[in-house]
PDB file of C-alpha atoms in Angstrom:
ATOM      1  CA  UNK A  95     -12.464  -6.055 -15.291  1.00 53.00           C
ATOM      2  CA  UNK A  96     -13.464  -3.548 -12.559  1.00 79.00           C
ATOM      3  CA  UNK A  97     -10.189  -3.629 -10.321  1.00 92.00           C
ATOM      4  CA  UNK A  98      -6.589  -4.350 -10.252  1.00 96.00           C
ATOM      5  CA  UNK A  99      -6.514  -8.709 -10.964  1.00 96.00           C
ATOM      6  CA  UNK A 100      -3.592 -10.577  -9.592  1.00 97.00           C
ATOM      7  CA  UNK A 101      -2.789 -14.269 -10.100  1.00 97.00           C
ATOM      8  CA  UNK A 102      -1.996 -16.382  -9.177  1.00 97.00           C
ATOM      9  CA  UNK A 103      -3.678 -15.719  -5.483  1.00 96.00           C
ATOM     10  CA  UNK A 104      -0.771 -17.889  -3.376  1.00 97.00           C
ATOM     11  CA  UNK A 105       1.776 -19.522  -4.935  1.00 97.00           C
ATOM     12  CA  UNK A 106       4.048 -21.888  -3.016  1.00 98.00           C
ATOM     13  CA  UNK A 107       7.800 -22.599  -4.160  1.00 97.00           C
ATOM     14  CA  UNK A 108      11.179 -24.520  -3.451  1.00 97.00           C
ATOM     15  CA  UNK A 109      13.973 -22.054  -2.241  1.00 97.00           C
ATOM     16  CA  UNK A 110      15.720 -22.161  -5.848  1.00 97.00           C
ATOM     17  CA  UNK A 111      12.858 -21.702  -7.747  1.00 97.00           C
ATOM     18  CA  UNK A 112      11.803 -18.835 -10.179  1.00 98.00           C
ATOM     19  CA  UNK A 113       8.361 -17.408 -10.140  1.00 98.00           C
ATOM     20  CA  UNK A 114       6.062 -14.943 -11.701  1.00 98.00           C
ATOM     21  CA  UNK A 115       3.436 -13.076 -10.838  1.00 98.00           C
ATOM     22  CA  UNK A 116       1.183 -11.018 -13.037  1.00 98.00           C
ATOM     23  CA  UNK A 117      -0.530  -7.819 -12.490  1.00 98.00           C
ATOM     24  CA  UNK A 118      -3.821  -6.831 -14.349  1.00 98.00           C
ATOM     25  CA  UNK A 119      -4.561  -3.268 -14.116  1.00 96.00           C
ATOM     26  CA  UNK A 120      -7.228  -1.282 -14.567  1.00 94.00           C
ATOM     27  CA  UNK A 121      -8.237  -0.981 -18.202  1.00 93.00           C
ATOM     28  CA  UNK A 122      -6.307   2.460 -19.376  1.00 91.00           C
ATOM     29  CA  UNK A 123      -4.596   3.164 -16.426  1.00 93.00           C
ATOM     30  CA  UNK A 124      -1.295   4.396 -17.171  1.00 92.00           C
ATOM     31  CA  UNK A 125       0.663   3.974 -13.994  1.00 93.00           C
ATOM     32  CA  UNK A 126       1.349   0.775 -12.272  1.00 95.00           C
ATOM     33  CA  UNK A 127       3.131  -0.340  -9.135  1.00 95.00           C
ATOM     34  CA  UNK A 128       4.268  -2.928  -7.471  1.00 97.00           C
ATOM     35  CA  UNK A 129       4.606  -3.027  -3.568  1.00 97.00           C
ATOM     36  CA  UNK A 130       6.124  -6.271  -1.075  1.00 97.00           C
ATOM     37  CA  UNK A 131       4.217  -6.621   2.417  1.00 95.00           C
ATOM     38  CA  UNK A 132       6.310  -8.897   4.620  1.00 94.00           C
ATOM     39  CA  UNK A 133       3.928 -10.214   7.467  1.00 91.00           C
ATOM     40  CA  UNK A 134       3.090  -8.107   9.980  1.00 88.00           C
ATOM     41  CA  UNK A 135       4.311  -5.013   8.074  1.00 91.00           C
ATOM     42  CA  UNK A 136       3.322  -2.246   5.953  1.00 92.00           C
ATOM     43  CA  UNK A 137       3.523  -2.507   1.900  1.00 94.00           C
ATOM     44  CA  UNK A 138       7.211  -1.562   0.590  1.00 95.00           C
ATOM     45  CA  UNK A 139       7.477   0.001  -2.966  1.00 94.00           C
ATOM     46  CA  UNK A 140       9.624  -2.230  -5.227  1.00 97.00           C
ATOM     47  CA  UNK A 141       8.662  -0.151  -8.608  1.00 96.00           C
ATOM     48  CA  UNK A 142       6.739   2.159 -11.354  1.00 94.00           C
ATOM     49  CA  UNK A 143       5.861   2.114 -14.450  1.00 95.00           C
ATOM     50  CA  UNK A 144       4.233   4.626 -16.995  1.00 93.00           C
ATOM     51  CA  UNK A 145       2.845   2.874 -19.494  1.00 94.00           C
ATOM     52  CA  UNK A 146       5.817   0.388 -20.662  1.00 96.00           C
ATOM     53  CA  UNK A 147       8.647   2.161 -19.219  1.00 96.00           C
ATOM     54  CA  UNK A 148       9.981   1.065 -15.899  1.00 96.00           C
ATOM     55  CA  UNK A 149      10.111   4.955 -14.331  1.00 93.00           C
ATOM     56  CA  UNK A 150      12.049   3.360 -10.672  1.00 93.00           C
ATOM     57  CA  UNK A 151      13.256   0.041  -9.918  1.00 94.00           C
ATOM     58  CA  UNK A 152      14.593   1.387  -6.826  1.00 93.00           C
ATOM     59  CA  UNK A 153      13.003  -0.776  -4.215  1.00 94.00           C
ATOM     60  CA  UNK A 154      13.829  -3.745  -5.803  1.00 96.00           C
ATOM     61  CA  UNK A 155      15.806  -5.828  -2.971  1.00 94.00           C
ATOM     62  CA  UNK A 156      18.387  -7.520  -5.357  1.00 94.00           C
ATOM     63  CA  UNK A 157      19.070  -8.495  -8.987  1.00 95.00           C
ATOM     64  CA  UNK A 158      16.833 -11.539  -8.695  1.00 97.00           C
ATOM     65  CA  UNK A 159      13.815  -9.509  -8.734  1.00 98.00           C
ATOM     66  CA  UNK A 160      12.910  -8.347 -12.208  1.00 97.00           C
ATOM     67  CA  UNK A 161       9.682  -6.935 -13.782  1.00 98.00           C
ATOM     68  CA  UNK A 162       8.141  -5.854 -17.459  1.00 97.00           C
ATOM     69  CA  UNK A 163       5.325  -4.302 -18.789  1.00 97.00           C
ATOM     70  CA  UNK A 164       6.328  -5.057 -21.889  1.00 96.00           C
ATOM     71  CA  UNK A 165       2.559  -3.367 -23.706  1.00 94.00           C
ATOM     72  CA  UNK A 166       2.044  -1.200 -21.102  1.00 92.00           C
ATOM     73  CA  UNK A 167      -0.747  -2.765 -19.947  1.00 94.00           C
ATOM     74  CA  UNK A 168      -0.554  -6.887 -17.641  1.00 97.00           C
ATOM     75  CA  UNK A 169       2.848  -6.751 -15.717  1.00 98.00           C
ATOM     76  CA  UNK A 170       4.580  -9.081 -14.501  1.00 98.00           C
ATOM     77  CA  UNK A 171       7.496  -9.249 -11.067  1.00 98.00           C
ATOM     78  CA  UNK A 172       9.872 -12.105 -11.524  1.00 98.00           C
ATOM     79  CA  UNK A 173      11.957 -13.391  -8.807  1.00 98.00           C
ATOM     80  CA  UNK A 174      14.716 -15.787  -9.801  1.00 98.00           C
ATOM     81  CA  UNK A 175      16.720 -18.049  -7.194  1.00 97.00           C
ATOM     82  CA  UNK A 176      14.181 -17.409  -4.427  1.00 97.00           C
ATOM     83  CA  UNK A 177      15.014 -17.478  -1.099  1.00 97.00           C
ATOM     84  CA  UNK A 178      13.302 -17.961   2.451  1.00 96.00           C
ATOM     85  CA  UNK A 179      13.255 -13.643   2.627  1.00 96.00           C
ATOM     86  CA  UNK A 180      11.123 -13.242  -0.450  1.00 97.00           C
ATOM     87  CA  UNK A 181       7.982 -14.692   1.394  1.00 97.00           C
ATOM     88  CA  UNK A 182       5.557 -12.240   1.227  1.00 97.00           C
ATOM     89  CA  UNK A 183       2.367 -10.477  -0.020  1.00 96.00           C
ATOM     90  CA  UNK A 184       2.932  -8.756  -3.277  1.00 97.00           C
ATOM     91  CA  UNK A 185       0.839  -6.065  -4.154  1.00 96.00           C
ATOM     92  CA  UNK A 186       0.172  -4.216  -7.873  1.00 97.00           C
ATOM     93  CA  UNK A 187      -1.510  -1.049  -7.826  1.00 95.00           C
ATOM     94  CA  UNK A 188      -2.558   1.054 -11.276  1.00 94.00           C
ATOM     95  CA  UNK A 189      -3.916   4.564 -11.298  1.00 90.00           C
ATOM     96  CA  UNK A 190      -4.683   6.492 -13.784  1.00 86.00           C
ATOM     97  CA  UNK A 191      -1.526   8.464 -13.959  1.00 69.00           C
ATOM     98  CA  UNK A 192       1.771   9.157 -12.001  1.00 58.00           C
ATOM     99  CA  UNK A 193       0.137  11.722  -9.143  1.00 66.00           C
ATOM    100  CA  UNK A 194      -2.461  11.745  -6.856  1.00 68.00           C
ATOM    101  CA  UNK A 195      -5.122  13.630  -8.426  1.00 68.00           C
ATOM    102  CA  UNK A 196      -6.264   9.589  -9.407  1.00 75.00           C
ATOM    103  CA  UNK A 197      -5.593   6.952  -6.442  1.00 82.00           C
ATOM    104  CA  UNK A 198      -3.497   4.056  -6.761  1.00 88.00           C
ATOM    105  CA  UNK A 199      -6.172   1.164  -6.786  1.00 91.00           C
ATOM    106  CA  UNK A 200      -4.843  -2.344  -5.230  1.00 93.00           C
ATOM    107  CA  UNK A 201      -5.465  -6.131  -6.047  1.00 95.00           C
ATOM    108  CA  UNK A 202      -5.718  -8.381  -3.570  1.00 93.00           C
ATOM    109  CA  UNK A 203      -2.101  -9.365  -4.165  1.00 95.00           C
ATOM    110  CA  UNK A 204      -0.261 -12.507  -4.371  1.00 97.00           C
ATOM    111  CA  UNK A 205       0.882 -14.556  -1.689  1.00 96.00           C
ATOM    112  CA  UNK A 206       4.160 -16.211  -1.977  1.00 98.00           C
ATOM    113  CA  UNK A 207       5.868 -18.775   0.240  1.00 97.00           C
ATOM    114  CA  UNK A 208       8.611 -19.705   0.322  1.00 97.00           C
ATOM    115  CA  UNK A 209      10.273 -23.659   1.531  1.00 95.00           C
TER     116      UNK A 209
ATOM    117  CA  UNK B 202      14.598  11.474   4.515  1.00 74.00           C
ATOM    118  CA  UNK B 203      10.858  10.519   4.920  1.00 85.00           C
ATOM    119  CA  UNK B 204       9.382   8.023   7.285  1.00 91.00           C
ATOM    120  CA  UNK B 205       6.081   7.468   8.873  1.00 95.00           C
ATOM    121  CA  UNK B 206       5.587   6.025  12.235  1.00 96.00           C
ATOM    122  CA  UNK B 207       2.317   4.574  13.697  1.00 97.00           C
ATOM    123  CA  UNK B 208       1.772   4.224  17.299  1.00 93.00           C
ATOM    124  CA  UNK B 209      -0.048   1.524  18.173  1.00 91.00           C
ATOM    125  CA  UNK B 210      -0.221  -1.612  16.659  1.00 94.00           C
ATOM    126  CA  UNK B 211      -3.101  -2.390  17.865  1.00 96.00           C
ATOM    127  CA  UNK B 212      -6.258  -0.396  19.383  1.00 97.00           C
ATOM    128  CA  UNK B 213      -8.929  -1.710  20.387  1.00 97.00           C
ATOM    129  CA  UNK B 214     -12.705   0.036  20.843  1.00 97.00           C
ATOM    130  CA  UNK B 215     -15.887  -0.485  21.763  1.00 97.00           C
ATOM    131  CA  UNK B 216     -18.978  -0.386  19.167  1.00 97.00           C
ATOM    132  CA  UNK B 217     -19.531   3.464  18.810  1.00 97.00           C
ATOM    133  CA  UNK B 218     -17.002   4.845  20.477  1.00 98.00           C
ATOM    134  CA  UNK B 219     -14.287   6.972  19.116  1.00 98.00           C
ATOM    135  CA  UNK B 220     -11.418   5.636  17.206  1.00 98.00           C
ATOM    136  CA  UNK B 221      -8.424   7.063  16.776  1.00 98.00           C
ATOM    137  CA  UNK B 222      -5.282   6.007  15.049  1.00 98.00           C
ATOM    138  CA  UNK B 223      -2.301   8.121  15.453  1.00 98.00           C
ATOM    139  CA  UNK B 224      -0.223   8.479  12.674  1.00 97.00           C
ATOM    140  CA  UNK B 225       3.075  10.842  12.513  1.00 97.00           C
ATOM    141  CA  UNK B 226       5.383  11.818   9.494  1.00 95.00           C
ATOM    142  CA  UNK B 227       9.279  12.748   8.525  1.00 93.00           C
ATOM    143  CA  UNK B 228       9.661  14.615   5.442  1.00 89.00           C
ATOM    144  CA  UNK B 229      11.874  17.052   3.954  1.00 83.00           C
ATOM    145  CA  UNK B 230       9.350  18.519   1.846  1.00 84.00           C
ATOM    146  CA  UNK B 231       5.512  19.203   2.177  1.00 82.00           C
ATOM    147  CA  UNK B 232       4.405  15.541   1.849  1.00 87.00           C
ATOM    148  CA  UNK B 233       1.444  14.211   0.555  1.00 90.00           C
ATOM    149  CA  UNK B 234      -0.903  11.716   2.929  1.00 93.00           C
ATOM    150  CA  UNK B 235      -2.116   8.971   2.891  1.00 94.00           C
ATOM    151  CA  UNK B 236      -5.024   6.468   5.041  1.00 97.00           C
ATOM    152  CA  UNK B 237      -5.809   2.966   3.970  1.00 96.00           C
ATOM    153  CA  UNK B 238      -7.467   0.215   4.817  1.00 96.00           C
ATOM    154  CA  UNK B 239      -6.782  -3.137   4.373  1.00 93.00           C
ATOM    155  CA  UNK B 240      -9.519  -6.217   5.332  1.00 91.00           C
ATOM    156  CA  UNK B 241      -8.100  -9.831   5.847  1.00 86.00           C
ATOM    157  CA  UNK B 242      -6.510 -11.545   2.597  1.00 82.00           C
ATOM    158  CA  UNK B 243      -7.374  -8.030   0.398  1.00 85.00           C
ATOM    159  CA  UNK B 244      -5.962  -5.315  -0.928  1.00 87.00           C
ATOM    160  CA  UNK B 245      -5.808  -1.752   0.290  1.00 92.00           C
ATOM    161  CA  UNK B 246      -8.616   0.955  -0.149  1.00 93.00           C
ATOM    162  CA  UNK B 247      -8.121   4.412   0.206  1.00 93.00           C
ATOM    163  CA  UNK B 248      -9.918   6.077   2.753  1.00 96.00           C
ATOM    164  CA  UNK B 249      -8.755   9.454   2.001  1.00 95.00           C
ATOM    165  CA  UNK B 250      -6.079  11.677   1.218  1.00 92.00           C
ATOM    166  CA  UNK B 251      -4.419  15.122   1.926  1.00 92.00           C
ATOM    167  CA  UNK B 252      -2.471  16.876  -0.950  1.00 87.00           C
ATOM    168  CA  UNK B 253      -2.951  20.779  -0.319  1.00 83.00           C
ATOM    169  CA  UNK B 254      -5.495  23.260   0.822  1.00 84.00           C
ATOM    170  CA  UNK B 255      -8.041  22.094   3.653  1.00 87.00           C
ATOM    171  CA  UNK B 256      -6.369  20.622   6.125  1.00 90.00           C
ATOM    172  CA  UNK B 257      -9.446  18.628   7.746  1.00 95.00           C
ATOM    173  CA  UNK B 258      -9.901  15.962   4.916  1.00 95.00           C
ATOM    174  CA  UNK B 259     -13.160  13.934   4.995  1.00 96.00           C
ATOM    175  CA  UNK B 260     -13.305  10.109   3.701  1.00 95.00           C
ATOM    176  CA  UNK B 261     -15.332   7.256   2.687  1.00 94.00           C
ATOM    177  CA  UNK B 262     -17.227   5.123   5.975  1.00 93.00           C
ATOM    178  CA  UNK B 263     -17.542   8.103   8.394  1.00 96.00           C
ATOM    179  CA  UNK B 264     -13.370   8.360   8.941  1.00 97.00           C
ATOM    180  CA  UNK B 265     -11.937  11.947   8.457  1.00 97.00           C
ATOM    181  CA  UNK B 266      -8.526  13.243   9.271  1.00 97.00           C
ATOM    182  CA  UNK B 267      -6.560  16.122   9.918  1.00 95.00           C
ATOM    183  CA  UNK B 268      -3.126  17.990   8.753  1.00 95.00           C
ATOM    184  CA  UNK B 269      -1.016  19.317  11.529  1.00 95.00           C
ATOM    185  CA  UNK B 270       1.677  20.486   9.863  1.00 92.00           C
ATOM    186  CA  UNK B 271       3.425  22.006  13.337  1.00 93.00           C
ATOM    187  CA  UNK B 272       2.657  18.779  14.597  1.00 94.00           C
ATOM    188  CA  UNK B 273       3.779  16.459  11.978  1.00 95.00           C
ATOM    189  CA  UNK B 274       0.661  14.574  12.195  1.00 96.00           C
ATOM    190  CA  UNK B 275      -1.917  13.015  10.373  1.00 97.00           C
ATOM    191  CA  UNK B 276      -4.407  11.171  12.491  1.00 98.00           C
ATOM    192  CA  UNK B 277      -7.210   9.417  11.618  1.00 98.00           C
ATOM    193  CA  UNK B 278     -10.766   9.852  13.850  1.00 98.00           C
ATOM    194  CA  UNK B 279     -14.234   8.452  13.618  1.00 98.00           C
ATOM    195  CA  UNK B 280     -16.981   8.979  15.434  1.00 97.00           C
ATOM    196  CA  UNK B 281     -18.921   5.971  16.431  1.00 97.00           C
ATOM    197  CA  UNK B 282     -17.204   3.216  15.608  1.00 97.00           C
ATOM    198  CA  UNK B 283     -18.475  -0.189  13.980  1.00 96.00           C
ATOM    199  CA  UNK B 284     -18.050  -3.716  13.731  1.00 96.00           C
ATOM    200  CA  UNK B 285     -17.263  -3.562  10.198  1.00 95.00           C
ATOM    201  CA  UNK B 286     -14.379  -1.059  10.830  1.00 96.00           C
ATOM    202  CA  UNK B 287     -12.632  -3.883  11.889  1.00 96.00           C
ATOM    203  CA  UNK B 288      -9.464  -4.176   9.670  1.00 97.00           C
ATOM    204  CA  UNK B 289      -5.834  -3.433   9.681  1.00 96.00           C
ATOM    205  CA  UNK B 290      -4.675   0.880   8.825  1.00 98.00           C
ATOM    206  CA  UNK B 291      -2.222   1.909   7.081  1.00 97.00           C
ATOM    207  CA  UNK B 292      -0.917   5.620   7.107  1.00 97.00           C
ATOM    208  CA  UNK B 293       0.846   6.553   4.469  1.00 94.00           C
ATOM    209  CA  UNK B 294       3.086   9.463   2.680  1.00 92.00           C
ATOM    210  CA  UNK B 295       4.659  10.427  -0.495  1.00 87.00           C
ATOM    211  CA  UNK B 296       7.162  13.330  -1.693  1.00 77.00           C
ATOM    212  CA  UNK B 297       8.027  11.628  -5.434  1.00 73.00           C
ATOM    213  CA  UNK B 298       4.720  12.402  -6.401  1.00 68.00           C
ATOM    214  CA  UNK B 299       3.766   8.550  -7.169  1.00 80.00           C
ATOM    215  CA  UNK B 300       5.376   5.804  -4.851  1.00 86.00           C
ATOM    216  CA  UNK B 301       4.054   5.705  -1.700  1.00 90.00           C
ATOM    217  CA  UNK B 302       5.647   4.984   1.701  1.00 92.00           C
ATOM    218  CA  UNK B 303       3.889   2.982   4.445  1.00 95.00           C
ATOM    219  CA  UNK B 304       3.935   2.927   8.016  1.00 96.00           C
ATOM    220  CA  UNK B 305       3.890  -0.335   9.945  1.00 95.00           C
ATOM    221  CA  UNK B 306      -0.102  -0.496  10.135  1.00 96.00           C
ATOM    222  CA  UNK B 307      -2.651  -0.409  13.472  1.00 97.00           C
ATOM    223  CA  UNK B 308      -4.784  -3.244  13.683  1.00 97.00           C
ATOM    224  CA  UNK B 309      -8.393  -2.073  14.952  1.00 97.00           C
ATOM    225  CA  UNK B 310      -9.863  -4.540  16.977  1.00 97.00           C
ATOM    226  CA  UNK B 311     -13.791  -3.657  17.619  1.00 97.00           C
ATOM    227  CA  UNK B 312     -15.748  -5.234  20.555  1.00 96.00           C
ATOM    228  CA  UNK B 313     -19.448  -5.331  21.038  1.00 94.00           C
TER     229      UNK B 313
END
């Protein structure tokens, strides 16, 4: 496709659950991120990857958040045991590689509430 | 430690006057900035960037921007403003090289 495609567009869970959200980049884009807006806020960085390998997990908030590229292309942010906290906008960017000669290019995100 | 701080979470202007967002920085090292915008239920667009040389950086829709390094600014300007401008902006920085860091955003409110 033309742009960055995430799905599912909102997704609505139990406190408890486990979710996924996927991440299509940008055909041949190397890098991809992954970014948490709370409401009301700016996006937050959770992590990177170059092709398949996770560069910095860093901003992820706790071992319940996990995420793969496992081709190096779709990419998908799993978050086990959620909790109220984790309700938020998540964001996937790709560019075409790790600087900023290339922009990061967004989806519209995924919307994820929590009960 | 790097940080960005916008003032103002909201502005609000009048169809084709001057906006300006203010948008201020923290970084140990020469960063890299950042505007975006970001329209209801979307992602962000990049409205332009600053990496090195020119310090007055020009973007897409009219908006430009400018470096102040003795400042530790980066504020965004247009114009004439327009109804479409309408969104939520986002400055942002980066000294990794890849992850960006976000402020809190300025909602731009534009009135007929």
């Amino acid at each position: 496709g033309a742009g960055v495609s995430q799905s599912p567009r909102y997704k609505v869970a139990k406190r408890g659950q486990d979710v996924a959200l996927r991440c299509d980049p940008i055909s041949g884009h190397v890098s991809l991120f992954w970014y948490q807006q709370a409401l009301g806020q700016g996006p937050e960085f959770l992590t990177y990857f170059q092709n398949e390998a996770q560069l910095d997990k860093s901003g992820l908030p706790s071992d319940r958040f996990f995420a793969e590229r496992p081709e190096g292309s779709v990419s998908t942010l799993k978050i086990q045991r959620t909790q109220q906290e984790d309700s938020a906008v998540y964001l996937c960017a790709s560019s075409g590689d790790g600087g900023f000669e290339q922009p990061q290019h967004f989806g519209d995100g995924t919307r994820l509430s929590i009960l | 430690a790097q940080s960005v701080t916008q003032l103002g979470s909201h502005v609000s202007v009048s169809e084709g006057a001057l906006v300006l967002l203010r948008c201020n920085y923290s970084s140990s090292v020469p960063p890299y900035l950042f505007w975006y915008v970001q329209y209801p239920n979307q992602g962000l667009q990049l409205l332009l960037k600053y990496t090195t040389g020119a310090t007055l950086v020009k973007g897409i829709n009219g908006f430009e921007a400018e470096f102040k390094k003795s400042e530790t600014s980066f504020h965004l300007t247009k114009p004439s403003a327009h109804m479409s401008d309408a969104a939520e902006y986002f400055c942002a920085l980066s000294n990794s090289g890849y992850a960006l860091n976000f402020g809190k955003g300025t909602s731009l409110l534009v009135t007929p």
